[in-house]
Short mmCIF file of C-alpha atoms and ligand atoms in Angstrom, two decimals:
data_model
loop_
_atom_site.label_atom_id
_atom_site.label_comp_id
_atom_site.label_asym_id
_atom_site.label_seq_id
_atom_site.Cartn_x
_atom_site.Cartn_y
_atom_site.Cartn_z
CA MET W 294 -14.09 -2.44 12.32
CA ASN W 295 -12.74 -0.65 15.40
CA VAL W 296 -9.00 -1.21 15.18
CA LEU W 297 -6.37 -0.48 17.82
CA VAL W 298 -3.12 0.62 16.17
CA THR W 299 -0.12 0.46 18.49
CA GLY W 300 2.74 2.63 17.28
CA GLY W 301 0.20 4.53 15.19
CA ALA W 302 2.36 7.68 15.08
CA GLY W 303 5.30 5.80 13.56
CA PHE W 304 6.35 5.51 9.92
CA ILE W 305 4.30 2.46 8.91
CA GLY W 306 1.69 2.88 11.67
CA SER W 307 0.71 6.42 10.66
CA ILE W 308 0.30 5.57 6.99
CA THR W 309 -1.64 2.41 7.82
CA THR W 310 -3.95 4.54 9.97
CA THR W 311 -4.82 6.74 6.98
CA GLU W 312 -5.49 3.62 4.87
CA LEU W 313 -7.74 2.21 7.61
CA VAL W 314 -9.86 5.36 7.46
CA SER W 315 -10.01 5.16 3.62
CA ALA W 316 -11.21 1.56 3.92
CA GLY W 317 -14.03 2.59 6.27
CA HIS W 318 -12.52 1.37 9.53
CA LYS W 319 -12.21 3.30 12.78
CA PRO W 320 -8.61 3.37 14.01
CA VAL W 321 -7.72 4.15 17.62
CA ILE W 322 -4.07 5.07 18.05
CA VAL W 323 -1.72 4.41 20.94
CA ASP W 324 1.87 5.62 20.90
CA ASN W 325 4.44 6.73 23.49
CA PHE W 326 6.44 8.91 21.03
CA SER W 327 9.63 6.99 21.80
CA ASN W 328 10.49 7.11 18.08
CA SER W 329 7.82 9.39 16.62
CA GLN W 330 6.51 12.93 16.93
CA LYS W 331 3.27 14.64 17.84
CA PHE W 332 2.88 16.56 14.56
CA VAL W 333 2.28 13.20 12.87
CA LEU W 334 -1.17 13.06 14.49
CA ASP W 335 -2.06 16.48 13.01
CA ASN W 336 -0.94 15.29 9.61
CA ILE W 337 -3.03 12.13 9.87
CA GLU W 338 -5.97 14.44 10.59
CA LYS W 339 -5.13 16.63 7.57
CA ILE W 340 -5.10 13.60 5.27
CA THR W 341 -8.17 11.82 6.63
CA GLY W 342 -10.23 14.88 7.61
CA LYS W 343 -10.96 13.05 10.87
CA LYS W 344 -9.90 13.63 14.46
CA LEU W 345 -8.95 10.18 15.68
CA ASP W 346 -8.92 8.85 19.22
CA PHE W 347 -5.40 8.81 20.58
CA TYR W 348 -3.80 7.65 23.83
CA GLU W 349 -0.24 8.48 24.84
CA ILE W 350 0.77 5.30 26.63
CA ASP W 351 3.48 2.66 26.64
CA VAL W 352 2.00 -0.65 25.43
CA ARG W 353 3.58 -2.29 28.47
CA ASP W 354 0.86 -0.60 30.57
CA THR W 355 -1.46 -3.62 30.34
CA ASP W 356 -4.24 -2.22 32.54
CA LYS W 357 -4.52 0.94 30.50
CA LEU W 358 -4.49 -1.05 27.25
CA HIS W 359 -7.24 -3.31 28.58
CA GLU W 360 -9.35 -0.26 29.42
CA ILE W 361 -8.77 1.20 25.92
CA LEU W 362 -9.78 -2.08 24.26
CA LYS W 363 -13.02 -2.15 26.29
CA THR W 364 -13.95 1.54 26.05
CA ASN W 365 -13.50 1.61 22.29
CA ASN W 366 -15.12 -1.76 21.55
CA ILE W 367 -12.02 -2.85 19.68
CA ASP W 368 -12.48 -5.69 17.17
CA ALA W 369 -8.82 -6.20 16.17
CA VAL W 370 -5.32 -4.97 16.95
CA ILE W 371 -2.49 -4.04 14.58
CA HIS W 372 0.67 -4.14 16.67
CA PHE W 373 3.45 -1.97 15.23
CA ALA W 374 4.96 -0.57 18.44
CA ALA W 375 8.54 -1.87 18.67
CA TYR W 376 12.17 -0.82 18.31
CA LYS W 377 13.74 -1.55 14.92
CA ALA W 378 17.37 -0.43 14.73
CA VAL W 379 19.61 -3.45 14.15
CA GLY W 380 22.88 -1.80 15.32
CA GLU W 381 21.31 -0.39 18.47
CA SER W 382 19.90 -3.82 19.30
CA VAL W 383 23.43 -5.24 19.26
CA ASP W 384 24.67 -2.50 21.63
CA ASN W 385 21.63 -2.61 23.88
CA PRO W 386 20.01 -6.05 23.63
CA LEU W 387 18.09 -5.90 26.92
CA LYS W 388 16.33 -2.73 25.83
CA TYR W 389 15.17 -4.56 22.70
CA TYR W 390 14.03 -7.75 24.44
CA GLN W 391 12.26 -5.71 27.10
CA ASN W 392 10.43 -3.35 24.79
CA ASN W 393 9.63 -5.67 21.90
CA LEU W 394 8.75 -8.78 23.89
CA ASP W 395 7.21 -7.26 27.04
CA GLY W 396 5.26 -4.99 24.71
CA LEU W 397 3.83 -7.92 22.75
CA LEU W 398 3.07 -9.92 25.93
CA SER W 399 1.25 -6.94 27.38
CA VAL W 400 -0.83 -6.48 24.22
CA LEU W 401 -1.75 -10.18 24.20
CA ASP W 402 -2.62 -10.17 27.89
CA ALA W 403 -4.86 -7.14 27.51
CA MET W 404 -6.53 -8.70 24.44
CA LYS W 405 -7.16 -11.99 26.27
CA ASN W 406 -8.77 -10.19 29.22
CA ALA W 407 -10.85 -7.98 26.96
CA GLY W 408 -11.97 -10.86 24.71
CA VAL W 409 -10.31 -9.44 21.57
CA SER W 410 -8.90 -12.29 19.49
CA ASN W 411 -7.60 -10.87 16.17
CA ILE W 412 -4.12 -9.40 15.75
CA VAL W 413 -1.92 -8.39 12.83
CA PHE W 414 1.75 -8.44 13.76
CA SER W 415 4.74 -6.70 12.11
CA SER W 416 7.36 -9.34 11.47
CA SER W 417 10.31 -9.02 9.14
CA ALA W 418 12.11 -10.80 6.32
CA THR W 419 15.06 -10.74 8.70
CA VAL W 420 13.66 -14.03 10.14
CA TYR W 421 14.86 -15.79 6.95
CA GLY W 422 18.49 -14.72 7.42
CA ASP W 423 20.62 -15.51 4.37
CA PRO W 424 18.10 -17.51 2.29
CA ASP W 425 19.05 -20.77 0.55
CA THR W 426 17.01 -19.78 -2.53
CA VAL W 427 15.12 -16.78 -3.88
CA PRO W 428 12.34 -15.81 -4.23
CA ILE W 429 11.77 -16.63 -0.56
CA THR W 430 8.54 -18.47 0.22
CA GLU W 431 6.85 -18.44 3.62
CA ASN W 432 7.84 -22.05 4.32
CA ALA W 433 11.58 -21.37 3.88
CA THR W 434 13.65 -22.43 6.89
CA LEU W 435 14.16 -19.70 9.45
CA LYS W 436 17.83 -19.10 10.24
CA PRO W 437 19.33 -18.41 13.67
CA PRO W 438 19.06 -14.65 14.22
CA THR W 439 22.25 -12.62 13.80
CA ASN W 440 21.19 -9.74 16.05
CA PRO W 441 18.81 -9.13 18.99
CA TYR W 442 16.33 -7.18 16.82
CA GLY W 443 15.95 -10.22 14.54
CA ALA W 444 15.74 -12.47 17.60
CA THR W 445 12.79 -10.46 18.97
CA LYS W 446 10.93 -10.97 15.67
CA GLN W 447 11.47 -14.75 15.71
CA MET W 448 10.54 -14.99 19.39
CA ALA W 449 7.46 -12.84 18.85
CA GLU W 450 6.30 -15.18 16.08
CA GLN W 451 6.67 -18.13 18.48
CA ILE W 452 4.82 -16.30 21.26
CA LEU W 453 1.93 -15.61 18.89
CA ARG W 454 1.78 -19.28 17.83
CA ASP W 455 1.74 -20.47 21.44
CA ALA W 456 -0.91 -17.90 22.42
CA SER W 457 -3.00 -19.02 19.48
CA ASN W 458 -2.79 -22.69 20.48
CA ALA W 459 -3.62 -22.00 24.10
CA HIS W 460 -6.03 -19.08 23.99
CA GLY W 461 -7.68 -19.21 20.57
CA LEU W 462 -5.90 -16.11 19.35
CA ASN W 463 -6.05 -15.45 15.57
CA ALA W 464 -2.91 -13.84 14.21
CA VAL W 465 -1.57 -12.77 10.84
CA LEU W 466 2.20 -12.37 10.81
CA LEU W 467 3.32 -10.03 8.04
CA ARG W 468 6.97 -10.46 7.14
CA TYR W 469 7.93 -7.10 5.68
CA PHE W 470 10.71 -6.93 3.13
CA ASN W 471 12.26 -3.43 2.72
CA PRO W 472 9.64 -0.73 3.34
CA ILE W 473 10.48 2.60 1.66
CA GLY W 474 8.77 5.73 0.35
CA ALA W 475 6.31 8.01 2.08
CA HIS W 476 2.67 9.07 1.92
CA PRO W 477 2.16 10.70 -1.52
CA SER W 478 0.85 13.87 0.20
CA GLY W 479 4.37 14.40 1.58
CA LEU W 480 2.84 14.68 5.08
CA LEU W 481 3.86 11.30 6.52
CA GLY W 482 7.11 9.35 6.22
CA GLU W 483 10.13 8.05 8.05
CA LEU W 484 11.87 10.21 10.68
CA PRO W 485 15.33 8.71 11.09
CA ILE W 486 17.09 9.87 14.25
CA GLY W 487 20.76 10.70 13.64
CA THR W 488 22.61 9.07 10.78
CA PRO W 489 20.30 6.74 8.88
CA ASN W 490 21.29 3.08 8.58
CA ASN W 491 18.81 2.17 5.87
CA LEU W 492 19.57 2.83 2.22
CA VAL W 493 16.75 5.10 1.08
CA PRO W 494 16.87 7.62 3.96
CA TYR W 495 20.62 7.82 3.39
CA VAL W 496 20.06 8.44 -0.32
CA THR W 497 17.50 11.22 0.31
CA GLN W 498 19.74 12.91 2.90
CA THR W 499 22.71 12.74 0.52
CA ALA W 500 20.64 14.25 -2.31
CA ALA W 501 19.58 17.00 0.13
CA GLY W 502 23.23 17.74 0.98
CA ILE W 503 22.88 16.65 4.63
CA ARG W 504 25.41 13.84 3.95
CA ASN W 505 28.43 14.28 1.69
CA LYS W 506 28.16 10.98 -0.07
CA LEU W 507 26.60 7.58 0.09
CA THR W 508 28.74 4.49 0.52
CA VAL W 509 27.61 1.47 -1.47
CA PHE W 510 28.32 -1.42 0.88
CA GLY W 511 30.09 -3.82 -1.49
CA ASP W 512 30.08 -4.38 -5.25
CA ASP W 513 31.37 -7.94 -5.14
CA TYR W 514 28.18 -9.82 -4.31
CA ASP W 515 26.97 -12.57 -6.62
CA THR W 516 24.34 -10.25 -8.17
CA PRO W 517 24.01 -8.78 -11.69
CA ASP W 518 25.92 -5.57 -10.84
CA GLY W 519 27.69 -6.80 -7.69
CA SER W 520 25.73 -4.60 -5.25
CA GLY W 521 23.18 -5.99 -2.78
CA VAL W 522 19.69 -6.85 -4.02
CA ARG W 523 16.54 -6.23 -1.91
CA ASP W 524 12.79 -6.22 -2.33
CA TYR W 525 11.77 -2.57 -1.80
CA ILE W 526 8.09 -2.19 -1.00
CA HIS W 527 6.23 1.14 -1.06
CA VAL W 528 4.94 1.90 2.43
CA VAL W 529 1.44 2.66 1.07
CA ASP W 530 1.26 -0.82 -0.47
CA LEU W 531 2.54 -2.25 2.81
CA ALA W 532 -0.13 -0.29 4.72
CA LYS W 533 -2.82 -1.77 2.46
CA ALA W 534 -1.57 -5.29 3.23
CA HIS W 535 -2.65 -4.70 6.85
CA ILE W 536 -6.20 -3.92 5.76
CA ALA W 537 -6.22 -7.13 3.70
CA ALA W 538 -4.93 -9.03 6.75
CA LEU W 539 -7.77 -7.66 8.91
CA ASP W 540 -10.33 -8.78 6.33
CA PHE W 541 -8.67 -12.20 6.21
CA LEU W 542 -8.92 -12.54 10.01
CA ASP W 543 -12.49 -11.34 9.93
CA SER W 544 -13.52 -14.03 7.47
CA GLU W 545 -13.06 -16.74 10.10
CA ASN W 546 -9.50 -17.66 9.34
CA ALA W 547 -8.60 -19.04 12.73
CA GLY W 548 -5.12 -19.70 14.06
CA VAL W 549 -1.85 -18.24 12.84
CA ASP W 550 -0.98 -17.48 9.26
CA VAL W 551 2.11 -15.87 7.81
CA PHE W 552 2.61 -13.78 4.66
CA ASN W 553 5.54 -12.20 2.92
CA ILE W 554 4.89 -8.57 2.10
CA GLY W 555 7.12 -7.64 -0.80
CA THR W 556 6.87 -6.93 -4.51
CA GLY W 557 8.41 -10.21 -5.64
CA THR W 558 11.22 -8.36 -7.44
CA GLY W 559 14.72 -7.47 -6.32
CA SER W 560 16.53 -4.19 -7.04
CA SER W 561 20.22 -3.54 -6.47
CA VAL W 562 21.72 -0.64 -4.54
CA LEU W 563 23.11 0.80 -7.79
CA GLU W 564 19.68 0.51 -9.44
CA VAL W 565 18.10 2.36 -6.52
CA ILE W 566 20.64 5.18 -6.87
CA GLN W 567 20.17 5.44 -10.66
CA THR W 568 16.37 5.33 -10.41
CA PHE W 569 16.38 7.98 -7.68
CA LYS W 570 18.50 10.29 -9.84
CA LYS W 571 16.31 9.69 -12.88
CA VAL W 572 12.89 10.27 -11.30
CA ASN W 573 13.92 13.23 -9.15
CA ASP W 574 16.52 14.84 -11.40
CA VAL W 575 19.02 15.25 -8.55
CA THR W 576 22.56 14.00 -8.01
CA VAL W 577 23.52 11.46 -5.38
CA PRO W 578 27.29 11.38 -4.91
CA TYR W 579 28.44 7.88 -3.97
CA GLU W 580 31.49 5.69 -3.62
CA ILE W 581 31.95 1.95 -3.47
CA GLY W 582 33.01 0.76 -0.02
CA PRO W 583 33.49 -2.58 1.70
CA ARG W 584 30.61 -4.89 2.59
CA ARG W 585 28.71 -4.06 5.78
CA SER W 586 29.08 -6.76 8.38
CA GLY W 587 25.97 -8.93 8.70
CA ASP W 588 24.65 -8.02 5.22
CA ILE W 589 23.56 -10.61 2.68
CA GLY W 590 23.74 -10.48 -1.12
CA THR W 591 20.22 -11.13 -2.28
CA CYS W 592 16.82 -11.10 -0.59
CA TYR W 593 13.44 -10.88 -2.29
CA ALA W 594 10.01 -12.28 -1.64
CA SER W 595 7.74 -14.70 -3.32
CA ALA W 596 4.60 -12.57 -3.13
CA GLU W 597 2.30 -15.31 -4.40
CA LYS W 598 0.75 -16.45 -1.13
CA ALA W 599 -0.33 -12.91 -0.19
CA GLN W 600 -1.89 -12.48 -3.62
CA LYS W 601 -3.71 -15.81 -3.52
CA GLU W 602 -4.94 -15.75 0.07
CA LEU W 603 -5.07 -12.10 1.08
CA GLY W 604 -5.97 -10.81 -2.37
CA TRP W 605 -3.19 -8.26 -1.95
CA LYS W 606 -0.31 -7.35 -4.20
CA ALA W 607 2.01 -4.38 -4.55
CA GLU W 608 0.68 -1.81 -7.03
CA LEU W 609 3.26 0.96 -6.74
CA SER W 610 6.69 0.98 -8.37
CA LEU W 611 10.21 1.68 -7.16
CA GLU W 612 9.93 4.96 -9.11
CA ASP W 613 6.79 5.94 -7.15
CA ALA W 614 8.47 5.10 -3.84
CA LEU W 615 11.64 7.07 -4.61
CA LYS W 616 9.63 10.07 -5.82
CA ASP W 617 7.54 10.08 -2.63
CA ALA W 618 10.63 9.60 -0.45
CA TRP W 619 12.21 12.70 -2.04
CA THR W 620 9.06 14.83 -1.61
CA TRP W 621 9.01 13.82 2.07
CA GLN W 622 12.70 14.67 2.53
CA GLN W 623 12.16 18.11 0.99
CA ASN W 624 9.14 18.79 3.22
CA LEU W 625 11.12 17.78 6.30
CA GLU W 626 13.58 20.58 5.65
CA LYS W 627 10.91 23.27 5.37
C1 UD1 G 214 17.91 -3.83 7.39
C2 UD1 G 214 18.11 -4.79 8.51
C3 UD1 G 214 16.88 -5.64 8.66
C4 UD1 G 214 15.68 -4.75 8.94
C5 UD1 G 214 15.55 -3.72 7.82
C6 UD1 G 214 14.49 -2.71 8.20
C7 UD1 G 214 20.54 -5.26 8.67
C8 UD1 G 214 21.62 -6.26 8.45
N1 UD1 G 214 19.30 -5.63 8.27
O1 UD1 G 214 17.73 -4.56 6.19
O2 UD1 G 214 17.04 -6.54 9.74
O3 UD1 G 214 14.50 -5.51 9.01
O4 UD1 G 214 16.78 -3.02 7.64
O5 UD1 G 214 14.25 -1.85 7.14
O6 UD1 G 214 20.77 -4.18 9.17
N2 UD1 G 214 23.23 -0.04 1.78
C9 UD1 G 214 24.29 0.65 1.23
N3 UD1 G 214 24.65 1.84 1.81
C10 UD1 G 214 24.00 2.37 2.90
C11 UD1 G 214 22.90 1.66 3.44
C12 UD1 G 214 22.56 0.44 2.86
O7 UD1 G 214 24.90 0.21 0.26
O8 UD1 G 214 24.39 3.45 3.36
C13 UD1 G 214 22.81 -1.31 1.14
C14 UD1 G 214 22.86 -2.54 2.05
O9 UD1 G 214 24.13 -3.14 1.99
C15 UD1 G 214 21.77 -3.42 1.42
C16 UD1 G 214 20.74 -2.40 0.92
O10 UD1 G 214 21.45 -1.17 0.79
O11 UD1 G 214 22.26 -4.13 0.31
C17 UD1 G 214 19.57 -2.20 1.85
O12 UD1 G 214 20.05 -1.89 3.16
P1 UD1 G 214 19.09 -1.44 4.35
O13 UD1 G 214 18.16 -0.37 3.88
O14 UD1 G 214 19.92 -1.15 5.54
O15 UD1 G 214 18.17 -2.72 4.59
P2 UD1 G 214 18.61 -4.24 4.92
O16 UD1 G 214 20.03 -4.34 5.28
O17 UD1 G 214 18.10 -5.08 3.80
#
């Protein structure tokens, strides 16, 4: 399949691109480098041994996107391009609504005009808010969003449903749990700008001595060790879920379908720290601090629907992810 990958130079987009090539597809990348760097494209080439077609554009340029869809005979789109920092979305909500929603509308408009009807969309477990029960299934009630980033994901899901009803669009919404790790080659991974907000980048930077110590945000949650529990999914497994979603769309599954992409198991913050130390033989100084505002105690997926209907399940472990995250961190400093 010829697949347009928006945000293909980003953390998840770049690794998905390499998996697309492994699966025999032909990815075409668009990215505006708003939160990614040009060397990523060279590293994709090193891993795949292929020079891929790339366009430096903002996805809000609908005319250009339309032309790219036509010129490259695109069969399906994987739409990653979006902003994702929760705190920044609170400080600058209009930037988030503009980029994430105008971006999606532009992609859908270009697809409609070019006659491309299959899309895989990056949603997030954030749409579930604080769940009533775990593991979370896809039909759990969605909670009112607590920040503009989460609001853009819920609104985007609605936009895709409406576009499907009206224009015959076929969409798979993948609700990611907590993506971590890096490409095992150490050539592709996350590039956090400034102080990381997410746990694993903070852990790797603390182990590398860039940060003095990690703060564990709360040890008084109703969890086995009191620290927050999340479903950490290796980014390579997550990338493979997109290939499974494309195959699902290709086998005449019309309309909109939604899948959790997680491992089905929760790990606590303290477990992540201990596992990181064990597999990498490094120290991670930490202290227990207060809860972070907006955080929840426990969140992990029911991964059954993805296994049954997409034929996908996570294969890699927390150990694998934390090893690969550390290799990536060390390469970044070279
Ligand atoms: C966060 C976002 C979520 C987004 C996801 C993207 C919030 C409230 N949620 O999820 O919307 O989709 O990132 O990856 O921001 N922790 C520490 N110390 C740290 C950092 C984190 O103890 O320095 C803890 C957190 O309290 C939490 C766990 O580690 O229990 C994971 O945190 P994080 O990586 O930020 O992800 P989420 O908060 O689950």
